[in-house]
Amino acid sequence: MRKPHLIAFEITRTCTLSCRHCRGDSHNVAYDSELKFGEITRILDNVASFSSPIIILTGGEPLTRTDVYDIASYSSRLGLRTVLATCGHTLDDSTVTMLQRSGIMRISVSIDGATHRTHDDFRGMAGAFDATMRGLEAAKRHSLPFQINSTLTTLNIDELDEIHKLAVDLGAVAFHPFLLVPMGRGTGLSEYALPPEEYERALNHIADIAESSSISIKPTCSPHYSRVVRQRQKNTGNSVAHPGRAVMSRGCLGGHGFAFISHTGIVQLCGFLDLEAGNLRQEKYNFHHIWDNSPLFNSVRNRTEYQGKCGACEYWHVCGGCRARAHYLNGNYLAEEPNCIYVPQGMPHE
């Protein structure tokens, strides 16, 4: 039986920042119809009844919810491995201690530039870089593990090595570079998304960094990194694991091992693909039913429904292409990944 291994749970869309690449176009306002605590616990109960995935409490900024610690505690008591994604600005000794007491096992914090200028420009707020650094220092004081996430565009790709070094120097346990999917406010950055050839170079550059990194590196929203790594291993004959190489599962996990739950209870393939797989309120909070029966989920599990190069690719089982990027750039979530330059075996080169 296929089970989810990772669920991103957007417990709020409220956020104090105005990040240029925000997929949810979040603002510092109260959103209508947000899931209440009792609804969230019913969803978590259902998830725990058939699976034990990692639960990512995300937003928006999840720490804007006053009951975030109660949500984390409830999830943890169910035996769900619970982590939290935050901008880091409200992290201090008290906040970090409460997160640990509520069972949070790790936090992720975004750093989108190696300098104040680059990061603050991305985050839409002067002083954002310094506030994040203060938050990470609090996490370090209390030995709360953290990973660094970075969204890469043409605006900051030249700082990739420096961002990785910063993550290592700060004491991060992992570095997860994200490749921009232009949705939400991120559509305003479309012109700065890496074009296919630069995208491929970036993935190989990340693989180079991973070869010698002392921390785990896992690109996100870049499923063909799995193909790149396997090609490199095939070319060199070297498949020995290194600390910097995260375990390479399937590139796009949406519908295979991953799902996203929105702040209003809409289940999606991922947070970047704004298509409904099911409505938890209408389904009486039965996530299991949606996971097993959603036409959206079942279509992405069926290789024969994929089109173009993705449908013909011998790396489909480890990659799958980004369904969100295909949707927003091709108008079809089952179309070929538009940022992949690889031509599958047997297909003619144009």
C-alpha positions as CSV (number, residue, x, y, z in Angstrom):
1,M,0.0,0.0,0.0
2,R,1.3,3.4,-1.0
3,K,1.6,5.7,2.1
4,P,2.7,9.4,2.5
5,H,6.1,9.9,3.9
6,L,6.0,13.6,4.1
7,I,3.1,16.0,4.5
8,A,3.4,19.8,4.4
9,F,0.6,21.2,6.6
10,E,0.0,25.0,6.0
11,I,-1.6,25.7,9.4
12,T,-1.8,29.4,8.5
13,R,-1.2,31.7,5.5
14,T,-0.6,34.8,7.7
15,C,3.0,36.1,7.5
16,T,4.7,39.3,8.6
17,L,7.0,39.3,5.5
18,S,6.4,40.1,1.9
19,C,8.9,37.7,0.2
20,R,9.2,38.2,-3.5
21,H,8.9,34.5,-4.3
22,C,6.1,33.6,-1.9
23,R,4.0,30.8,-3.5
24,G,1.0,31.7,-1.3
25,D,1.1,35.5,-1.7
26,S,0.9,35.6,2.1
27,H,0.2,38.9,3.9
28,N,0.1,40.0,7.6
29,V,-3.7,39.6,7.8
30,A,-6.1,37.1,9.3
31,Y,-7.4,34.8,6.6
32,D,-11.0,33.7,6.4
33,S,-12.0,30.0,6.8
34,E,-8.6,29.0,8.3
35,L,-8.6,25.5,9.9
36,K,-9.4,25.6,13.6
37,F,-7.4,23.6,16.1
38,G,-10.1,20.9,16.4
39,E,-10.1,20.4,12.6
40,I,-6.4,20.1,12.5
41,T,-6.4,17.4,15.2
42,R,-9.0,15.4,13.3
43,I,-6.9,15.5,10.2
44,L,-3.8,14.5,12.1
45,D,-5.8,11.7,13.8
46,N,-6.7,10.4,10.4
47,V,-3.2,10.6,9.0
48,A,-1.8,8.7,12.0
49,S,-4.4,6.0,11.6
50,F,-2.7,4.6,8.5
51,S,0.7,6.2,8.2
52,S,3.5,7.8,10.1
53,P,4.9,10.6,7.9
54,I,7.0,13.6,8.7
55,I,4.6,16.5,9.3
56,I,6.0,19.9,8.3
57,L,4.1,22.7,10.0
58,T,4.4,25.5,7.6
59,G,2.7,28.7,6.4
60,G,2.7,31.6,5.9
61,E,4.6,31.9,9.2
62,P,3.3,29.1,11.5
63,L,4.6,30.9,14.6
64,T,1.9,33.6,14.1
65,R,-0.6,31.0,15.3
66,T,-1.0,31.2,19.1
67,D,-1.8,27.5,19.2
68,V,1.1,26.3,17.2
69,Y,2.7,24.6,20.2
70,D,-0.5,22.8,20.9
71,I,-0.7,21.6,17.3
72,A,2.9,20.4,17.4
73,S,2.4,18.7,20.8
74,Y,-0.7,16.9,19.5
75,S,1.1,15.8,16.3
76,S,4.1,14.6,18.3
77,R,1.9,12.6,20.7
78,L,0.4,10.7,17.8
79,G,3.9,9.5,17.0
80,L,4.2,11.7,13.9
81,R,7.7,13.2,13.3
82,T,7.0,16.9,13.5
83,V,9.1,19.7,12.1
84,L,8.5,23.4,11.4
85,A,9.3,25.8,8.7
86,T,9.9,29.4,9.8
87,C,11.5,32.7,8.7
88,G,13.3,32.6,12.0
89,H,12.5,36.2,13.1
90,T,10.6,35.3,16.2
91,L,13.0,32.6,17.4
92,D,14.5,33.4,20.8
93,D,15.3,31.4,23.9
94,S,11.7,31.1,25.0
95,T,10.3,30.3,21.6
96,V,12.9,27.6,20.9
97,T,12.4,26.0,24.3
98,M,8.6,25.8,23.7
99,L,9.2,24.3,20.2
100,Q,11.4,21.6,21.8
101,R,8.9,20.9,24.6
102,S,6.2,20.5,22.0
103,G,8.2,17.8,20.2
104,I,9.5,19.8,17.2
105,M,12.5,17.7,15.9
106,R,13.9,20.2,13.4
107,I,13.2,23.6,12.0
108,S,13.9,24.9,8.5
109,V,14.9,28.5,8.0
110,S,15.2,30.3,4.7
111,I,18.3,32.2,3.7
112,D,18.1,33.5,0.1
113,G,21.4,35.3,-0.1
114,A,24.9,35.3,1.4
115,T,24.6,39.0,2.1
116,H,22.2,41.3,3.8
117,R,21.4,43.0,0.6
118,T,20.4,39.9,-1.4
119,H,18.5,38.3,1.4
120,D,16.7,41.5,2.5
121,D,15.7,42.2,-1.1
122,F,14.2,38.7,-1.4
123,R,12.4,39.0,1.9
124,G,11.0,42.5,1.2
125,M,12.2,43.8,4.6
126,A,15.3,45.7,5.7
127,G,17.0,43.9,8.6
128,A,15.5,40.5,7.7
129,F,19.0,38.9,7.4
130,D,20.0,40.0,10.9
131,A,16.7,38.9,12.4
132,T,17.2,35.4,10.9
133,M,20.8,35.2,12.2
134,R,19.6,36.1,15.7
135,G,16.9,33.4,15.5
136,L,19.4,30.8,14.4
137,E,21.7,31.7,17.2
138,A,18.9,30.9,19.6
139,A,18.3,27.6,18.0
140,K,22.1,26.8,18.3
141,R,22.1,27.8,22.0
142,H,19.5,25.1,22.7
143,S,20.7,22.5,20.2
144,L,17.6,22.6,18.1
145,P,18.6,21.1,14.7
146,F,18.0,23.4,11.8
147,Q,18.3,23.2,8.0
148,I,18.8,26.1,5.6
149,N,16.5,26.5,2.6
150,S,17.3,28.8,-0.3
151,T,15.3,29.7,-3.4
152,L,17.6,30.1,-6.3
153,T,17.1,32.5,-9.2
154,T,19.4,34.5,-11.5
155,L,19.4,37.1,-8.8
156,N,21.4,34.9,-6.3
157,I,22.7,31.9,-8.2
158,D,26.2,33.4,-8.1
159,E,26.1,33.3,-4.3
160,L,25.3,29.5,-4.2
161,D,28.8,28.6,-2.9
162,E,28.7,31.3,-0.3
163,I,25.2,30.4,0.9
164,H,26.2,26.8,1.3
165,K,29.3,27.9,3.2
166,L,27.2,30.1,5.4
167,A,24.9,27.2,6.2
168,V,27.9,25.0,7.2
169,D,29.4,27.8,9.3
170,L,26.1,28.4,11.1
171,G,25.9,24.8,12.1
172,A,23.0,23.6,9.9
173,V,22.4,19.9,9.6
174,A,21.2,20.2,6.0
175,F,21.1,22.6,3.0
176,H,18.0,22.4,0.7
177,P,18.3,24.7,-2.4
178,F,14.9,25.3,-4.0
179,L,14.6,26.1,-7.7
180,L,12.0,28.8,-8.3
181,V,8.5,27.7,-9.4
182,P,6.9,30.9,-10.5
183,M,3.5,31.0,-8.8
184,G,1.8,33.3,-6.2
185,R,4.0,36.4,-5.8
186,G,6.8,34.3,-7.4
187,T,5.2,35.1,-10.8
188,G,6.8,38.5,-10.5
189,L,10.1,36.8,-10.5
190,S,9.4,34.7,-13.7
191,E,12.0,36.7,-15.7
192,Y,14.6,35.7,-13.1
193,A,13.9,32.0,-13.1
194,L,16.9,30.0,-14.4
195,P,16.5,29.0,-18.0
196,P,16.9,25.3,-18.8
197,E,20.6,25.4,-19.7
198,E,21.5,27.4,-16.6
199,Y,19.2,25.2,-14.5
200,E,21.1,22.1,-15.6
201,R,24.4,23.8,-14.8
202,A,23.0,24.8,-11.4
203,L,22.0,21.1,-10.6
204,N,25.5,20.0,-11.6
205,H,27.1,22.7,-9.4
206,I,24.9,21.6,-6.5
207,A,26.1,18.0,-7.1
208,D,29.7,19.2,-7.1
209,I,29.1,20.9,-3.8
210,A,27.5,17.8,-2.4
211,E,30.5,15.7,-3.3
212,S,32.6,17.4,-0.5
213,S,30.0,18.9,1.8
214,S,29.9,18.0,5.4
215,I,26.1,18.4,5.6
216,S,23.2,16.8,3.7
217,I,22.2,18.6,0.5
218,K,18.9,18.0,-1.1
219,P,17.6,20.2,-3.9
220,T,13.8,20.7,-3.9
221,C,11.4,21.5,-6.7
222,S,14.1,20.2,-9.0
223,P,13.3,16.6,-9.6
224,H,15.7,16.0,-12.4
225,Y,18.5,16.4,-9.9
226,S,17.9,12.7,-9.3
227,R,18.6,12.1,-13.0
228,V,21.7,14.3,-12.9
229,V,23.2,12.4,-9.9
230,R,22.6,9.0,-11.5
231,Q,24.1,10.2,-14.7
232,R,27.2,11.4,-12.9
233,Q,27.5,8.2,-11.0
234,K,27.2,6.2,-14.2
235,N,29.9,8.3,-15.9
236,T,32.3,8.0,-13.0
237,G,31.4,4.6,-11.7
238,N,31.3,6.1,-8.2
239,S,28.2,5.4,-6.2
240,V,29.7,5.6,-2.7
241,A,27.6,7.6,-0.4
242,H,29.0,10.9,1.0
243,P,27.5,12.9,3.9
244,G,26.6,15.7,1.5
245,R,24.5,13.4,-0.7
246,A,21.0,13.1,0.7
247,V,19.3,9.8,0.1
248,M,18.1,10.1,-3.5
249,S,14.4,9.1,-3.6
250,R,12.1,10.0,-6.4
251,G,12.5,13.6,-7.6
252,C,8.9,14.7,-7.6
253,L,7.2,13.0,-4.6
254,G,3.9,14.7,-5.1
255,G,1.2,12.1,-4.9
256,H,3.8,9.4,-4.5
257,G,5.1,10.0,-1.0
258,F,4.2,13.7,-0.4
259,A,1.1,15.8,-0.1
260,F,0.3,19.4,0.8
261,I,-2.6,20.5,3.0
262,S,-3.7,24.2,2.7
263,H,-4.8,26.5,5.5
264,T,-8.4,25.9,4.5
265,G,-8.1,22.1,4.3
266,I,-7.6,21.7,0.5
267,V,-5.3,18.8,-0.3
268,Q,-2.8,19.4,-3.2
269,L,-0.1,17.6,-4.9
270,C,2.3,20.2,-3.6
271,G,2.1,23.8,-2.4
272,F,3.2,25.0,-5.8
273,L,0.5,23.3,-7.8
274,D,-2.8,25.1,-7.0
275,L,-5.0,22.2,-8.1
276,E,-7.4,20.5,-5.7
277,A,-6.9,16.8,-5.0
278,G,-9.7,16.9,-2.3
279,N,-11.4,19.0,0.3
280,L,-10.9,17.7,3.8
281,R,-13.9,19.5,5.2
282,Q,-16.2,18.0,2.6
283,E,-14.6,14.6,3.1
284,K,-15.1,14.8,6.9
285,Y,-11.3,15.2,7.4
286,N,-10.6,11.8,5.9
287,F,-7.1,12.4,4.4
288,H,-6.7,8.7,3.8
289,H,-9.6,8.6,1.4
290,I,-8.3,11.5,-0.6
291,W,-4.8,10.1,-0.7
292,D,-6.0,6.7,-2.1
293,N,-8.8,7.9,-4.4
294,S,-8.0,11.4,-5.7
295,P,-8.0,11.4,-9.5
296,L,-5.2,14.0,-9.4
297,F,-3.0,11.8,-7.2
298,N,-3.8,8.7,-9.2
299,S,-3.0,10.4,-12.5
300,V,0.5,11.4,-11.5
301,R,1.1,7.8,-10.3
302,N,0.3,6.5,-13.8
303,R,3.3,6.8,-16.1
304,T,1.1,6.3,-19.2
305,E,-0.6,9.6,-18.6
306,Y,2.6,11.6,-18.8
307,Q,3.2,13.5,-22.0
308,G,6.2,14.5,-24.1
309,K,9.7,13.7,-22.9
310,C,8.6,12.9,-19.4
311,G,6.3,10.1,-20.7
312,A,9.1,8.6,-22.7
313,C,12.0,9.1,-20.2
314,E,13.9,6.1,-18.8
315,Y,14.4,8.2,-15.6
316,W,10.7,8.7,-15.0
317,H,10.7,6.4,-11.9
318,V,13.4,8.5,-10.2
319,C,12.4,12.0,-11.5
320,G,8.9,12.5,-12.8
321,G,9.5,16.2,-13.7
322,C,8.0,19.1,-11.8
323,R,4.2,18.9,-12.3
324,A,3.7,22.5,-11.0
325,R,6.2,24.0,-13.5
326,A,4.6,21.9,-16.3
327,H,1.2,23.3,-15.3
328,Y,2.2,26.9,-15.1
329,L,4.4,27.0,-18.2
330,N,2.5,24.5,-20.4
331,G,-1.0,24.7,-19.0
332,N,-1.0,20.9,-18.3
333,Y,0.4,19.3,-15.2
334,L,1.1,16.1,-17.1
335,A,3.1,17.8,-19.8
336,E,6.9,17.4,-20.0
337,E,9.1,19.3,-17.5
338,P,9.9,22.5,-19.4
339,N,13.2,23.1,-17.6
340,C,14.8,19.7,-18.4
341,I,17.2,19.6,-21.3
342,Y,17.7,15.8,-21.3
343,V,16.5,13.9,-24.3
344,P,15.3,10.4,-23.4
345,Q,16.9,7.4,-25.2
346,G,15.2,6.7,-28.4
347,M,13.8,10.2,-28.9
348,P,15.2,12.3,-31.7
349,H,17.2,15.3,-30.9
350,E,15.7,18.5,-32.3
